[in-house]
PDB file of N, CA, C and O in Angstrom:
ATOM      1  N   MET U 117       0.903  -1.142  -0.123  1.00  0.00           N
ATOM      2  CA  MET U 117       0.269  -0.214  -0.257  1.00  0.00           C
ATOM      3  C   MET U 117       0.799   1.372  -0.050  1.00  0.00           C
ATOM      4  O   MET U 117       1.601   1.413   0.773  1.00  0.00           O
ATOM      5  N   ILE U 118       0.626   2.107  -1.079  1.00  0.00           N
ATOM      6  CA  ILE U 118       1.246   3.434  -1.015  1.00  0.00           C
ATOM      7  C   ILE U 118       0.140   4.480  -0.306  1.00  0.00           C
ATOM      8  O   ILE U 118      -0.876   4.830  -0.846  1.00  0.00           O
ATOM      9  N   ALA U 119       0.838   5.355   0.435  1.00  0.00           N
ATOM     10  CA  ALA U 119      -0.246   6.412   1.219  1.00  0.00           C
ATOM     11  C   ALA U 119       0.498   7.570   0.910  1.00  0.00           C
ATOM     12  O   ALA U 119       1.897   7.763   1.191  1.00  0.00           O
ATOM     13  N   ALA U 120      -0.289   8.525   0.844  1.00  0.00           N
ATOM     14  CA  ALA U 120       0.250  10.119   0.891  1.00  0.00           C
ATOM     15  C   ALA U 120      -0.602  10.902   1.442  1.00  0.00           C
ATOM     16  O   ALA U 120      -1.721  10.605   1.742  1.00  0.00           O
ATOM     17  N   ALA U 121      -0.023  11.692   2.134  1.00  0.00           N
ATOM     18  CA  ALA U 121      -1.078  12.429   2.951  1.00  0.00           C
ATOM     19  C   ALA U 121      -0.393  14.134   2.872  1.00  0.00           C
ATOM     20  O   ALA U 121       0.798  14.497   2.642  1.00  0.00           O
ATOM     21  N   LEU U 122      -1.464  15.071   2.628  1.00  0.00           N
ATOM     22  CA  LEU U 122      -0.951  16.623   2.393  1.00  0.00           C
ATOM     23  C   LEU U 122      -1.617  17.220   3.666  1.00  0.00           C
ATOM     24  O   LEU U 122      -2.818  17.333   4.323  1.00  0.00           O
ATOM     25  N   LYS U 123      -0.918  17.882   4.931  1.00  0.00           N
ATOM     26  CA  LYS U 123      -1.347  18.502   5.727  1.00  0.00           C
ATOM     27  C   LYS U 123      -0.983  20.149   5.562  1.00  0.00           C
ATOM     28  O   LYS U 123      -0.433  20.532   5.058  1.00  0.00           O
ATOM     29  N   ALA U 124      -2.235  21.172   5.716  1.00  0.00           N
ATOM     30  CA  ALA U 124      -2.202  22.342   5.411  1.00  0.00           C
ATOM     31  C   ALA U 124      -2.907  23.072   6.541  1.00  0.00           C
ATOM     32  O   ALA U 124      -3.880  22.265   6.938  1.00  0.00           O
ATOM     33  N   HIS U 125      -2.689  24.389   6.940  1.00  0.00           N
ATOM     34  CA  HIS U 125      -3.511  24.970   7.830  1.00  0.00           C
ATOM     35  C   HIS U 125      -4.497  25.580   6.920  1.00  0.00           C
ATOM     36  O   HIS U 125      -4.413  26.196   5.788  1.00  0.00           O
ATOM     37  N   VAL U 126      -5.747  25.456   7.262  1.00  0.00           N
ATOM     38  CA  VAL U 126      -6.944  26.179   6.596  1.00  0.00           C
ATOM     39  C   VAL U 126      -7.629  27.281   7.362  1.00  0.00           C
ATOM     40  O   VAL U 126      -7.685  26.753   8.582  1.00  0.00           O
ATOM     41  N   HIS U 127      -7.663  28.255   6.723  1.00  0.00           N
ATOM     42  CA  HIS U 127      -8.082  29.594   7.742  1.00  0.00           C
ATOM     43  C   HIS U 127      -9.656  29.743   6.999  1.00  0.00           C
ATOM     44  O   HIS U 127     -10.229  30.440   7.981  1.00  0.00           O
ATOM     45  N   ALA U 128     -10.299  29.142   6.318  1.00  0.00           N
ATOM     46  CA  ALA U 128     -11.663  28.986   5.807  1.00  0.00           C
ATOM     47  C   ALA U 128     -12.291  27.783   5.480  1.00  0.00           C
ATOM     48  O   ALA U 128     -12.525  27.283   4.530  1.00  0.00           O
ATOM     49  N   PRO U 129     -12.308  26.827   6.731  1.00  0.00           N
ATOM     50  CA  PRO U 129     -12.924  25.424   6.668  1.00  0.00           C
ATOM     51  C   PRO U 129     -14.128  25.266   5.939  1.00  0.00           C
ATOM     52  O   PRO U 129     -14.222  24.530   5.055  1.00  0.00           O
ATOM     53  N   GLU U 130     -15.264  26.386   6.334  1.00  0.00           N
ATOM     54  CA  GLU U 130     -16.264  26.424   5.793  1.00  0.00           C
ATOM     55  C   GLU U 130     -16.482  26.157   4.222  1.00  0.00           C
ATOM     56  O   GLU U 130     -16.826  25.638   3.353  1.00  0.00           O
ATOM     57  N   THR U 131     -15.367  27.151   3.582  1.00  0.00           N
ATOM     58  CA  THR U 131     -15.267  27.388   2.152  1.00  0.00           C
ATOM     59  C   THR U 131     -14.835  25.888   1.710  1.00  0.00           C
ATOM     60  O   THR U 131     -15.004  25.726   0.375  1.00  0.00           O
ATOM     61  N   VAL U 132     -13.550  25.658   2.095  1.00  0.00           N
ATOM     62  CA  VAL U 132     -12.894  24.537   1.856  1.00  0.00           C
ATOM     63  C   VAL U 132     -13.577  23.344   1.821  1.00  0.00           C
ATOM     64  O   VAL U 132     -14.172  22.521   0.503  1.00  0.00           O
ATOM     65  N   LEU U 133     -14.718  23.007   2.919  1.00  0.00           N
ATOM     66  CA  LEU U 133     -15.438  21.796   2.634  1.00  0.00           C
ATOM     67  C   LEU U 133     -16.422  22.105   1.673  1.00  0.00           C
ATOM     68  O   LEU U 133     -17.105  21.170   0.876  1.00  0.00           O
ATOM     69  N   ARG U 134     -17.051  23.361   1.346  1.00  0.00           N
ATOM     70  CA  ARG U 134     -17.917  23.537   0.559  1.00  0.00           C
ATOM     71  C   ARG U 134     -17.713  23.181  -0.905  1.00  0.00           C
ATOM     72  O   ARG U 134     -18.456  22.348  -1.611  1.00  0.00           O
ATOM     73  N   ARG U 135     -16.604  23.827  -1.071  1.00  0.00           N
ATOM     74  CA  ARG U 135     -15.829  23.551  -2.506  1.00  0.00           C
ATOM     75  C   ARG U 135     -15.466  22.040  -2.790  1.00  0.00           C
ATOM     76  O   ARG U 135     -15.783  21.347  -3.874  1.00  0.00           O
ATOM     77  N   LEU U 136     -15.096  21.384  -1.857  1.00  0.00           N
ATOM     78  CA  LEU U 136     -14.761  20.024  -1.928  1.00  0.00           C
ATOM     79  C   LEU U 136     -16.037  19.365  -2.192  1.00  0.00           C
ATOM     80  O   LEU U 136     -16.118  18.202  -3.285  1.00  0.00           O
ATOM     81  N   ASP U 137     -17.471  19.473  -1.601  1.00  0.00           N
ATOM     82  CA  ASP U 137     -18.490  18.486  -1.734  1.00  0.00           C
ATOM     83  C   ASP U 137     -18.948  18.966  -3.141  1.00  0.00           C
ATOM     84  O   ASP U 137     -19.628  18.232  -3.226  1.00  0.00           O
ATOM     85  N   GLU U 138     -19.013  20.203  -3.816  1.00  0.00           N
ATOM     86  CA  GLU U 138     -19.052  20.418  -5.351  1.00  0.00           C
ATOM     87  C   GLU U 138     -18.532  19.389  -5.964  1.00  0.00           C
ATOM     88  O   GLU U 138     -18.915  19.240  -7.164  1.00  0.00           O
ATOM     89  N   ARG U 139     -16.856  18.990  -5.564  1.00  0.00           N
ATOM     90  CA  ARG U 139     -16.081  18.131  -6.793  1.00  0.00           C
ATOM     91  C   ARG U 139     -16.271  16.802  -6.312  1.00  0.00           C
ATOM     92  O   ARG U 139     -15.588  16.257  -7.103  1.00  0.00           O
ATOM     93  N   ALA U 140     -16.335  16.350  -5.287  1.00  0.00           N
ATOM     94  CA  ALA U 140     -16.326  15.048  -4.988  1.00  0.00           C
ATOM     95  C   ALA U 140     -17.244  14.432  -3.845  1.00  0.00           C
ATOM     96  O   ALA U 140     -17.903  15.497  -3.035  1.00  0.00           O
ATOM     97  N   THR U 141     -17.686  13.362  -3.629  1.00  0.00           N
ATOM     98  CA  THR U 141     -18.309  12.536  -2.628  1.00  0.00           C
ATOM     99  C   THR U 141     -17.330  12.290  -1.026  1.00  0.00           C
ATOM    100  O   THR U 141     -16.284  11.802  -1.667  1.00  0.00           O
ATOM    101  N   GLY U 142     -17.851  12.835  -0.175  1.00  0.00           N
ATOM    102  CA  GLY U 142     -16.915  12.681   0.992  1.00  0.00           C
ATOM    103  C   GLY U 142     -17.365  11.408   2.030  1.00  0.00           C
ATOM    104  O   GLY U 142     -18.587  10.743   1.341  1.00  0.00           O
ATOM    105  N   ARG U 143     -16.657  10.895   2.893  1.00  0.00           N
ATOM    106  CA  ARG U 143     -17.142  10.038   3.886  1.00  0.00           C
ATOM    107  C   ARG U 143     -16.606  10.522   4.989  1.00  0.00           C
ATOM    108  O   ARG U 143     -15.680  11.055   5.343  1.00  0.00           O
ATOM    109  N   THR U 144     -17.317   9.835   6.221  1.00  0.00           N
ATOM    110  CA  THR U 144     -17.197  10.047   7.453  1.00  0.00           C
ATOM    111  C   THR U 144     -16.297   8.847   8.190  1.00  0.00           C
ATOM    112  O   THR U 144     -16.451   7.903   8.016  1.00  0.00           O
ATOM    113  N   GLU U 145     -15.155   9.238   8.392  1.00  0.00           N
ATOM    114  CA  GLU U 145     -14.091   7.847   9.177  1.00  0.00           C
ATOM    115  C   GLU U 145     -13.479   8.631  10.345  1.00  0.00           C
ATOM    116  O   GLU U 145     -13.135   9.644  10.602  1.00  0.00           O
ATOM    117  N   VAL U 146     -13.365   7.517  11.258  1.00  0.00           N
ATOM    118  CA  VAL U 146     -12.861   8.176  12.610  1.00  0.00           C
ATOM    119  C   VAL U 146     -11.824   7.143  12.654  1.00  0.00           C
ATOM    120  O   VAL U 146     -11.382   6.131  12.479  1.00  0.00           O
ATOM    121  N   TYR U 147     -10.387   8.316  13.149  1.00  0.00           N
ATOM    122  CA  TYR U 147      -8.994   7.474  12.852  1.00  0.00           C
ATOM    123  C   TYR U 147      -8.739   7.366  14.244  1.00  0.00           C
ATOM    124  O   TYR U 147      -8.551   8.371  15.197  1.00  0.00           O
ATOM    125  N   GLN U 148      -8.286   6.204  14.312  1.00  0.00           N
ATOM    126  CA  GLN U 148      -7.468   6.064  15.914  1.00  0.00           C
ATOM    127  C   GLN U 148      -6.164   5.549  15.712  1.00  0.00           C
ATOM    128  O   GLN U 148      -5.817   4.292  15.258  1.00  0.00           O
ATOM    129  N   ASP U 149      -5.278   6.266  16.191  1.00  0.00           N
ATOM    130  CA  ASP U 149      -3.739   6.123  16.345  1.00  0.00           C
ATOM    131  C   ASP U 149      -3.193   5.521  17.463  1.00  0.00           C
ATOM    132  O   ASP U 149      -3.338   6.248  18.824  1.00  0.00           O
ATOM    133  N   ILE U 150      -2.394   4.813  17.487  1.00  0.00           N
ATOM    134  CA  ILE U 150      -1.495   4.541  18.505  1.00  0.00           C
ATOM    135  C   ILE U 150       0.118   4.240  18.288  1.00  0.00           C
ATOM    136  O   ILE U 150       0.439   3.818  17.269  1.00  0.00           O
ATOM    137  N   HIS U 151       0.733   5.352  18.925  1.00  0.00           N
ATOM    138  CA  HIS U 151       2.206   5.679  18.421  1.00  0.00           C
ATOM    139  C   HIS U 151       3.037   4.861  19.465  1.00  0.00           C
ATOM    140  O   HIS U 151       2.592   5.039  20.636  1.00  0.00           O
ATOM    141  N   TYR U 152       4.310   4.051  18.971  1.00  0.00           N
ATOM    142  CA  TYR U 152       5.027   3.403  19.810  1.00  0.00           C
ATOM    143  C   TYR U 152       6.431   3.820  19.582  1.00  0.00           C
ATOM    144  O   TYR U 152       6.932   4.380  18.432  1.00  0.00           O
ATOM    145  N   ASP U 153       7.265   3.977  20.862  1.00  0.00           N
ATOM    146  CA  ASP U 153       8.848   4.283  20.598  1.00  0.00           C
ATOM    147  C   ASP U 153       9.149   3.163  21.750  1.00  0.00           C
ATOM    148  O   ASP U 153       8.760   2.532  22.391  1.00  0.00           O
ATOM    149  N   ASP U 154      10.759   3.199  21.705  1.00  0.00           N
ATOM    150  CA  ASP U 154      11.301   2.411  22.345  1.00  0.00           C
ATOM    151  C   ASP U 154      11.543   3.467  23.880  1.00  0.00           C
ATOM    152  O   ASP U 154      11.113   4.739  23.971  1.00  0.00           O
ATOM    153  N   PRO U 155      11.963   3.024  25.277  1.00  0.00           N
ATOM    154  CA  PRO U 155      11.825   3.583  26.364  1.00  0.00           C
ATOM    155  C   PRO U 155      13.216   4.848  26.319  1.00  0.00           C
ATOM    156  O   PRO U 155      12.678   5.661  26.952  1.00  0.00           O
ATOM    157  N   THR U 156      14.121   4.818  25.203  1.00  0.00           N
ATOM    158  CA  THR U 156      14.966   6.120  25.378  1.00  0.00           C
ATOM    159  C   THR U 156      14.280   7.003  24.434  1.00  0.00           C
ATOM    160  O   THR U 156      14.940   8.014  24.187  1.00  0.00           O
ATOM    161  N   GLY U 157      12.950   6.796  23.483  1.00  0.00           N
ATOM    162  CA  GLY U 157      12.692   7.678  22.786  1.00  0.00           C
ATOM    163  C   GLY U 157      13.466   7.819  21.450  1.00  0.00           C
ATOM    164  O   GLY U 157      13.603   8.873  20.751  1.00  0.00           O
ATOM    165  N   ARG U 158      14.378   6.948  21.221  1.00  0.00           N
ATOM    166  CA  ARG U 158      15.053   6.779  19.823  1.00  0.00           C
ATOM    167  C   ARG U 158      14.207   7.279  18.711  1.00  0.00           C
ATOM    168  O   ARG U 158      14.912   7.929  17.650  1.00  0.00           O
ATOM    169  N   LEU U 159      13.050   6.934  18.642  1.00  0.00           N
ATOM    170  CA  LEU U 159      12.274   7.093  17.318  1.00  0.00           C
ATOM    171  C   LEU U 159      11.926   8.723  17.160  1.00  0.00           C
ATOM    172  O   LEU U 159      12.251   9.426  15.974  1.00  0.00           O
ATOM    173  N   LYS U 160      11.363   9.165  18.450  1.00  0.00           N
ATOM    174  CA  LYS U 160      11.277  10.232  18.498  1.00  0.00           C
ATOM    175  C   LYS U 160      12.516  11.671  18.201  1.00  0.00           C
ATOM    176  O   LYS U 160      12.328  12.460  17.332  1.00  0.00           O
ATOM    177  N   ASP U 161      13.595  11.033  18.946  1.00  0.00           N
ATOM    178  CA  ASP U 161      14.631  11.721  18.447  1.00  0.00           C
ATOM    179  C   ASP U 161      15.241  11.977  17.305  1.00  0.00           C
ATOM    180  O   ASP U 161      15.707  12.815  16.767  1.00  0.00           O
ATOM    181  N   ALA U 162      14.673  11.090  16.430  1.00  0.00           N
ATOM    182  CA  ALA U 162      15.201  10.854  14.752  1.00  0.00           C
ATOM    183  C   ALA U 162      13.994  11.137  14.027  1.00  0.00           C
ATOM    184  O   ALA U 162      14.248  10.840  12.663  1.00  0.00           O
ATOM    185  N   ALA U 163      13.009  12.051  14.616  1.00  0.00           N
ATOM    186  CA  ALA U 163      11.830  12.391  13.844  1.00  0.00           C
ATOM    187  C   ALA U 163      11.295  11.415  13.099  1.00  0.00           C
ATOM    188  O   ALA U 163      10.579  11.547  12.020  1.00  0.00           O
ATOM    189  N   GLN U 164      11.148  10.098  13.517  1.00  0.00           N
ATOM    190  CA  GLN U 164      10.263   9.163  13.260  1.00  0.00           C
ATOM    191  C   GLN U 164       9.308   8.475  14.059  1.00  0.00           C
ATOM    192  O   GLN U 164       9.408   8.794  15.233  1.00  0.00           O
ATOM    193  N   GLU U 165       8.385   7.803  13.455  1.00  0.00           N
ATOM    194  CA  GLU U 165       7.445   7.054  14.099  1.00  0.00           C
ATOM    195  C   GLU U 165       6.977   5.855  13.928  1.00  0.00           C
ATOM    196  O   GLU U 165       7.520   5.548  12.647  1.00  0.00           O
ATOM    197  N   LEU U 166       6.500   5.151  14.987  1.00  0.00           N
ATOM    198  CA  LEU U 166       5.696   3.773  14.657  1.00  0.00           C
ATOM    199  C   LEU U 166       4.359   3.761  14.915  1.00  0.00           C
ATOM    200  O   LEU U 166       4.456   3.999  15.998  1.00  0.00           O
ATOM    201  N   ARG U 167       3.576   3.968  13.868  1.00  0.00           N
ATOM    202  CA  ARG U 167       2.087   4.273  14.195  1.00  0.00           C
ATOM    203  C   ARG U 167       1.123   3.084  13.758  1.00  0.00           C
ATOM    204  O   ARG U 167       1.444   2.834  12.700  1.00  0.00           O
ATOM    205  N   VAL U 168       0.504   2.631  14.462  1.00  0.00           N
ATOM    206  CA  VAL U 168      -0.586   1.833  14.251  1.00  0.00           C
ATOM    207  C   VAL U 168      -1.902   2.470  13.942  1.00  0.00           C
ATOM    208  O   VAL U 168      -2.546   2.810  15.146  1.00  0.00           O
ATOM    209  N   ARG U 169      -2.378   2.503  12.774  1.00  0.00           N
ATOM    210  CA  ARG U 169      -3.901   3.150  12.668  1.00  0.00           C
ATOM    211  C   ARG U 169      -5.053   2.214  12.033  1.00  0.00           C
ATOM    212  O   ARG U 169      -4.870   1.405  11.666  1.00  0.00           O
ATOM    213  N   THR U 170      -6.127   2.458  13.218  1.00  0.00           N
ATOM    214  CA  THR U 170      -7.146   2.028  12.584  1.00  0.00           C
ATOM    215  C   THR U 170      -8.050   2.920  12.363  1.00  0.00           C
ATOM    216  O   THR U 170      -8.517   3.789  12.914  1.00  0.00           O
ATOM    217  N   VAL U 171      -9.071   2.620  11.339  1.00  0.00           N
ATOM    218  CA  VAL U 171      -9.734   3.488  10.380  1.00  0.00           C
ATOM    219  C   VAL U 171     -11.255   2.964  10.696  1.00  0.00           C
ATOM    220  O   VAL U 171     -11.495   1.723  10.176  1.00  0.00           O
ATOM    221  N   HIS U 172     -12.191   3.567  11.032  1.00  0.00           N
ATOM    222  CA  HIS U 172     -13.400   3.304  11.484  1.00  0.00           C
ATOM    223  C   HIS U 172     -14.303   3.655  10.347  1.00  0.00           C
ATOM    224  O   HIS U 172     -14.547   5.308  10.371  1.00  0.00           O
ATOM    225  N   GLY U 173     -14.755   3.333   9.396  1.00  0.00           N
ATOM    226  CA  GLY U 173     -16.078   3.921   8.195  1.00  0.00           C
ATOM    227  C   GLY U 173     -17.153   3.344   8.682  1.00  0.00           C
ATOM    228  O   GLY U 173     -17.569   2.738   9.498  1.00  0.00           O
ATOM    229  N   ALA U 174     -18.070   3.894   7.533  1.00  0.00           N
ATOM    230  CA  ALA U 174     -19.493   3.553   7.785  1.00  0.00           C
ATOM    231  C   ALA U 174     -19.602   1.955   7.571  1.00  0.00           C
ATOM    232  O   ALA U 174     -20.552   1.443   8.016  1.00  0.00           O
ATOM    233  N   ASP U 175     -18.985   1.192   6.831  1.00  0.00           N
ATOM    234  CA  ASP U 175     -18.999   0.003   6.162  1.00  0.00           C
ATOM    235  C   ASP U 175     -17.978  -0.803   6.575  1.00  0.00           C
ATOM    236  O   ASP U 175     -18.027  -2.009   6.436  1.00  0.00           O
ATOM    237  N   ASP U 176     -16.624  -0.547   7.027  1.00  0.00           N
ATOM    238  CA  ASP U 176     -15.712  -1.361   7.628  1.00  0.00           C
ATOM    239  C   ASP U 176     -14.976  -0.596   8.901  1.00  0.00           C
ATOM    240  O   ASP U 176     -14.880   0.404   8.887  1.00  0.00           O
ATOM    241  N   THR U 177     -14.116  -1.703   8.943  1.00  0.00           N
ATOM    242  CA  THR U 177     -12.897  -1.033   9.944  1.00  0.00           C
ATOM    243  C   THR U 177     -11.700  -1.766   9.461  1.00  0.00           C
ATOM    244  O   THR U 177     -11.494  -2.945   8.930  1.00  0.00           O
ATOM    245  N   ARG U 178     -10.356  -0.782   9.093  1.00  0.00           N
ATOM    246  CA  ARG U 178      -9.516  -1.398   8.684  1.00  0.00           C
ATOM    247  C   ARG U 178      -8.038  -0.910   9.585  1.00  0.00           C
ATOM    248  O   ARG U 178      -8.541   0.363  10.069  1.00  0.00           O
ATOM    249  N   THR U 179      -7.011  -1.732   9.534  1.00  0.00           N
ATOM    250  CA  THR U 179      -5.689  -1.340  10.355  1.00  0.00           C
ATOM    251  C   THR U 179      -4.750  -1.678   9.504  1.00  0.00           C
ATOM    252  O   THR U 179      -4.423  -2.260   8.568  1.00  0.00           O
ATOM    253  N   CYS U 180      -4.037  -0.640   9.504  1.00  0.00           N
ATOM    254  CA  CYS U 180      -2.614  -0.428   8.586  1.00  0.00           C
ATOM    255  C   CYS U 180      -1.441   0.481   9.743  1.00  0.00           C
ATOM    256  O   CYS U 180      -1.928   1.054  10.752  1.00  0.00           O
TER     257      CYS U 180
END
């Protein structure tokens, strides 16, 4: 699985959501993340993370 994420500060969320709704069909999902590191914080110090993400959607639940 290849995944990509874009993060941005949104100054007018209502406008962005309206424009997205005009162009695509949205879906509601709830993300549950668990982050792991060793006791010394080695991953955090290296700006890395180990994350297990569970996504709860209307039709299914998946973990990656």
